[in-house]
Each structure stands twice: as structure tokens, then as C-alpha cells.
mmCIF file of C-alpha atoms in Angstrom:
data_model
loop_
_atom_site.group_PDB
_atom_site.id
_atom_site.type_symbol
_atom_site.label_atom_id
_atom_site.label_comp_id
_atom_site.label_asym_id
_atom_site.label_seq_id
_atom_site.Cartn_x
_atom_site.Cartn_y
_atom_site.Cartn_z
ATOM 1 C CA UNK O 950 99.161 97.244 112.647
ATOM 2 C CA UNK O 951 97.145 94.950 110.366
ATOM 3 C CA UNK O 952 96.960 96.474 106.514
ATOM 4 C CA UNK O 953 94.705 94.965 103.939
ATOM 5 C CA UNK O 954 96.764 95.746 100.251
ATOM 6 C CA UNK O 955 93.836 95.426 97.563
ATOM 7 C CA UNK O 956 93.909 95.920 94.169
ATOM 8 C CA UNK O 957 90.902 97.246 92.402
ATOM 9 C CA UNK O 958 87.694 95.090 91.357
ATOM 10 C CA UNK O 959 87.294 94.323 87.246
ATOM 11 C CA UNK O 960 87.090 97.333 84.899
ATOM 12 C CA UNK O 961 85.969 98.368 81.929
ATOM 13 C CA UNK O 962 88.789 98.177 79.300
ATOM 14 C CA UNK O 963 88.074 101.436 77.950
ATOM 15 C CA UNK O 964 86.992 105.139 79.386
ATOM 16 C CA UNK O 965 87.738 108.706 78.124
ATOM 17 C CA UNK O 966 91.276 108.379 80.542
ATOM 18 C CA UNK O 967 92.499 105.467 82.760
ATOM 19 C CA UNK O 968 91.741 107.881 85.773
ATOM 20 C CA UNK O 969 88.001 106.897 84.691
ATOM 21 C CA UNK O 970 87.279 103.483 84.541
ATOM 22 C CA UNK O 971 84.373 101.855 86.342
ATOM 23 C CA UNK O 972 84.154 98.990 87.547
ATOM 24 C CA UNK O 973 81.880 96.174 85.464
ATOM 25 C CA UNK O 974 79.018 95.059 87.162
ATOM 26 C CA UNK O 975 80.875 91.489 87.801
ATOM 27 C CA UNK O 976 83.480 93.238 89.770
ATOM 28 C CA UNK O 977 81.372 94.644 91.904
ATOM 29 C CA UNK O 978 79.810 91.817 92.957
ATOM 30 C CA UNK O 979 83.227 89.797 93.067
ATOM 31 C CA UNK O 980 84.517 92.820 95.260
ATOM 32 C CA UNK O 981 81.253 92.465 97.759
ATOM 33 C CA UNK O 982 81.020 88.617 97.461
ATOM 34 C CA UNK O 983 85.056 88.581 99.287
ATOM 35 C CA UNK O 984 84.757 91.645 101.560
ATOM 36 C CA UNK O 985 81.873 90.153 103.316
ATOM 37 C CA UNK O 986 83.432 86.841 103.301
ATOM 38 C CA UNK O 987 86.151 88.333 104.920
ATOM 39 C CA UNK O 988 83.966 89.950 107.527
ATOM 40 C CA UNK O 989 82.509 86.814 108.751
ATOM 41 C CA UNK O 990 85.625 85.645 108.947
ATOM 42 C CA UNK O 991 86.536 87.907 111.626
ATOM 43 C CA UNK O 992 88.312 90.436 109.111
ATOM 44 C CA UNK O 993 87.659 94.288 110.856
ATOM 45 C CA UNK O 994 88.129 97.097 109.526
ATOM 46 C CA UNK O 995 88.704 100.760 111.238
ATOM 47 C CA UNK O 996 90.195 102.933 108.118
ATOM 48 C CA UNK O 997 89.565 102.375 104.034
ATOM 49 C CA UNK O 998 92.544 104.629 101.935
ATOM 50 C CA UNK O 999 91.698 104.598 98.362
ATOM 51 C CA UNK O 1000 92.982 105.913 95.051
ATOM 52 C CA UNK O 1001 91.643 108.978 93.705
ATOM 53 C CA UNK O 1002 90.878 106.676 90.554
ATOM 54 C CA UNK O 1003 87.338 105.474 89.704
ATOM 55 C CA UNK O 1004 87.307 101.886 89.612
ATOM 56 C CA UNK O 1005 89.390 102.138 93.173
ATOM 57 C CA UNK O 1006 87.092 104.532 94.439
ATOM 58 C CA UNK O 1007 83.951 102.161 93.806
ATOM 59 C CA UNK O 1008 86.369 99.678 94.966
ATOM 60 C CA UNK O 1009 85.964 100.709 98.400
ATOM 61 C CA UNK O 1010 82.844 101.914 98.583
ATOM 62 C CA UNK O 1011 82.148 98.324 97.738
ATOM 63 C CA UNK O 1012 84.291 97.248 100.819
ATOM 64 C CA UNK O 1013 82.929 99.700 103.064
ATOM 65 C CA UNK O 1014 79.364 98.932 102.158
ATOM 66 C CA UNK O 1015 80.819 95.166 102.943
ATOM 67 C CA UNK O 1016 81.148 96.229 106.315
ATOM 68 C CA UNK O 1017 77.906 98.619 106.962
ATOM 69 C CA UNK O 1018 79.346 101.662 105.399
ATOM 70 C CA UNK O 1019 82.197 103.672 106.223
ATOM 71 C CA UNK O 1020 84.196 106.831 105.287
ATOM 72 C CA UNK O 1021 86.981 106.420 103.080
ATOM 73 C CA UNK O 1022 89.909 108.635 102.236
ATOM 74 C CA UNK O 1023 91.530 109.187 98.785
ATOM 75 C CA UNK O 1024 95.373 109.190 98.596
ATOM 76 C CA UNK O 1025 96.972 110.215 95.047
ATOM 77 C CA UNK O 1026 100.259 108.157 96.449
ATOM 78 C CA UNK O 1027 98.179 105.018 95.785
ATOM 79 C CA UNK O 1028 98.088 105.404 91.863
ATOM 80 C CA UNK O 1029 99.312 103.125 89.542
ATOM 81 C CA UNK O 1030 102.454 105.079 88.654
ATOM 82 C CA UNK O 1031 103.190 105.814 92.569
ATOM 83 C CA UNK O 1032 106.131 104.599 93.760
ATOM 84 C CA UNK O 1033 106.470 102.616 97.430
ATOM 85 C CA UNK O 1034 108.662 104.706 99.002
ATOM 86 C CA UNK O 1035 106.547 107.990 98.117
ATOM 87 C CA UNK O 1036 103.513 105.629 99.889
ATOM 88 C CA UNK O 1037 105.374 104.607 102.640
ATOM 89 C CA UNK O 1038 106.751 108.172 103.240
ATOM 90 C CA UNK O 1039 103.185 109.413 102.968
ATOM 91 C CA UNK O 1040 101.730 106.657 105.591
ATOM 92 C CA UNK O 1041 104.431 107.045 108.331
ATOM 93 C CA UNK O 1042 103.107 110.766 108.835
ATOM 94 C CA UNK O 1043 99.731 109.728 109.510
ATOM 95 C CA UNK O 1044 98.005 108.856 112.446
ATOM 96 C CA UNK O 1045 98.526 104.781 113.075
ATOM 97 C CA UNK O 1046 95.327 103.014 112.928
ATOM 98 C CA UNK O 1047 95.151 99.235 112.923
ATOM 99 C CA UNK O 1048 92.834 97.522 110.236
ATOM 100 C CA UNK O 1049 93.823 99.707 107.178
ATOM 101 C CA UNK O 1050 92.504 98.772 103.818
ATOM 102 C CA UNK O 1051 94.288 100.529 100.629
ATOM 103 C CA UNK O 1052 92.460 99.949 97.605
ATOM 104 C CA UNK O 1053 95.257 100.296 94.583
ATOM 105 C CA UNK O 1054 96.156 99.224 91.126
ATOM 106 C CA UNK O 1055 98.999 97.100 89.599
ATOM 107 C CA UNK O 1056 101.846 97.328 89.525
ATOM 108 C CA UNK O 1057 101.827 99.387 92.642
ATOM 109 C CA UNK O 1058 100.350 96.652 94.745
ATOM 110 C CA UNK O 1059 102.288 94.266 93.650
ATOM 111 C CA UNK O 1060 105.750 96.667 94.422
ATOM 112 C CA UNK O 1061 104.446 97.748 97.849
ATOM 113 C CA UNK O 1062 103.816 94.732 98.898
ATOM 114 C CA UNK O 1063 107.476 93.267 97.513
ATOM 115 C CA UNK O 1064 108.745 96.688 99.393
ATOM 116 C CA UNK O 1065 107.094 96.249 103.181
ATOM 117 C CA UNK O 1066 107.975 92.523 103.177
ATOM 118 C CA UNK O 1067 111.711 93.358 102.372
ATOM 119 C CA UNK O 1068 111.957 91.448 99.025
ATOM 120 C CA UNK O 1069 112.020 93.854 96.247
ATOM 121 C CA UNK O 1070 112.220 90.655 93.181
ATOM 122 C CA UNK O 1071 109.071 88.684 95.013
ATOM 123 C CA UNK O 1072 106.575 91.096 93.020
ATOM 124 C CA UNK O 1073 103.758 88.927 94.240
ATOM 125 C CA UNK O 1074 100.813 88.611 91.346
ATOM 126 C CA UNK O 1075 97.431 90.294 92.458
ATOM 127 C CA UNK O 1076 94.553 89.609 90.295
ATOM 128 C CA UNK O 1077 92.103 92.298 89.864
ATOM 129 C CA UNK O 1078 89.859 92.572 93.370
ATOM 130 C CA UNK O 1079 92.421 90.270 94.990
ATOM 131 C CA UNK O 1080 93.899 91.183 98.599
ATOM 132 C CA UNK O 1081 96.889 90.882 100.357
ATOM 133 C CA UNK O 1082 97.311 90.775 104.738
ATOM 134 C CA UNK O 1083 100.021 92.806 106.456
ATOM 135 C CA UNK O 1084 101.206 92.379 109.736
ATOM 136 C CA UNK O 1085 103.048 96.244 109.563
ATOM 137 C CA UNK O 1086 105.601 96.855 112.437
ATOM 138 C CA UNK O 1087 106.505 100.300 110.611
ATOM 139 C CA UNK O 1088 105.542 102.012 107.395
ATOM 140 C CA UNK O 1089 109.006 101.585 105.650
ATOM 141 C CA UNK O 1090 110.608 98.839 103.308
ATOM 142 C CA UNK O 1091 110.901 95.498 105.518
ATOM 143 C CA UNK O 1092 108.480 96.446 108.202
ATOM 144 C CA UNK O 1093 106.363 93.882 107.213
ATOM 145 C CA UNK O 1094 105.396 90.723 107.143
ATOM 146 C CA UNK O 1095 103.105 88.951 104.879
ATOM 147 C CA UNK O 1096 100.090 86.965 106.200
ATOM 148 C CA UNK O 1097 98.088 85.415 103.448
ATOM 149 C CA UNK O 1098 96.135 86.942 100.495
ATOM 150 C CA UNK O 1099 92.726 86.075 98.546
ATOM 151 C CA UNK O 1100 91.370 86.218 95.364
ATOM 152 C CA UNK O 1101 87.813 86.967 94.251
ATOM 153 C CA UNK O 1102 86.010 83.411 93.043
#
């Protein structure tokens, strides 16, 4: 199964709770500019998971508008405070689809990433809008395998 690990486009630094947050106008379009960069680079896309958050929400709505519109599902395991394993636990009890995107937030990213690739110290850096590839064998800690990631710019 092929997962794309995103982290959210550029926020506003301030909002009435963290939970709130947009997105700035300049991560929107940094968002758009690499999802449909992706596309026509042969990137598909059959499922978009998404924090319940706002920025991560316009996130993928970004994304799926990237790729002609799509549904996408929120997930409260994807939050910034989740932890991997509660994720993980959560993913391995849904239906497998291949070409998953999960739009997150640090440090969670960065710690489910370190988690599926089976190196819990890599804690690989993701700026904000940046995204990570997955080759996923199974939903648990070292049942992946990291394929490359991008960056907005």
C-alpha cells in the first residue's frame, strides 16, 4: 500500500485555539502548486485522511481539489498530540486502500513516519506542506519503508 504522510500547508500564527488555524493564502498555493506537481508526475490518489484541525482540513481540500476533487475523511488520531501507535492501531482496522494521503501536523508526522520505517531516533524534519512516500506492508511500527519526500518551493 502506497501512503502519502503530509504535514499541513503554512498557518496563521495565531487563532482563538490551535484547533483553528487557517491556512495563509501562501500555503495554499504552496499546497496546490506540489499536489498537482505530484499528479503529473504520476502520483494517484484513491483515499485523503485528514485531521479534524483547520489548517489540515484546508490542507486536503487543497490536495483533493489538486486532483479534481475528492471526499476526505477526518481522523482525531492524526492530531498533533496523537501518538503512532494509537494511529497505527486506528489504520489496521480499516479497510486497506492503496494511495492514502494523511494530512497531519508536527511532531506527529515526523514520529509516524520514524515509527512505520522502524527507526524511532530518525525523526525525519517535515517542513510545513512537505510530504513524505510510504511503501506500507502493514499498519504497525516497521512495516514500512520510506520512498522519498518533497517540500513545497
Amino acid at each position: 500500500m502506497r501512503v502519502y504522510l503530509c504535514r499541513h500547508g503554512e498557518a496563521v500564527a495565531q487563532a482563538p485555539t490551535d484547533a483553528e488555524r487557517p491556512l495563509t493564502e501562501r500555503g495554499r498555493l504552496e499546497v496546490m502548486s506540489l499536489w498537482q506537481d505530484l499528479r503529473a508526475e504520476g502520483v494517484r490518489m484513491e483515499r485523503l485522511i485528514a485531521s479534524p484541525y483547520r489548517r489540515a482540513q484546508q490542507t486536503a481540500l487543497c490536495i483533493a481539489r489538486a486532483f479534481g476533487g475528492m471526499d476526505q475523511q477526518a481522523c482525531g488520531y492524526l492530531v498533533p498530540e496523537a501518538r503512532p501507535e494509537q494511529f497505527l492501531d486506528w489504520l489496521i482496522h480499516q479497510p486497506e486502500q492503496d494511495n492514502t494521503v494523511l494530512v497531519s501536523h508536527m511532531p506527529l508526522v515526523s514520529l509516524l513516519t520514524a515509527a512505520w520505517i522502524g527507526d524511532p531516533g530518525a525523526r525525519p524534519a517535515f517542513r510545513v506542506g512537505s510530504v513524505a512516500a510510504l511503501d506500507v506492508e502493514v499498519a504497525a511500527p516497521g512495516g514500512a519503508r520510506l520512498l522519498w519526500t518533497r517540500s513545497p518551493g
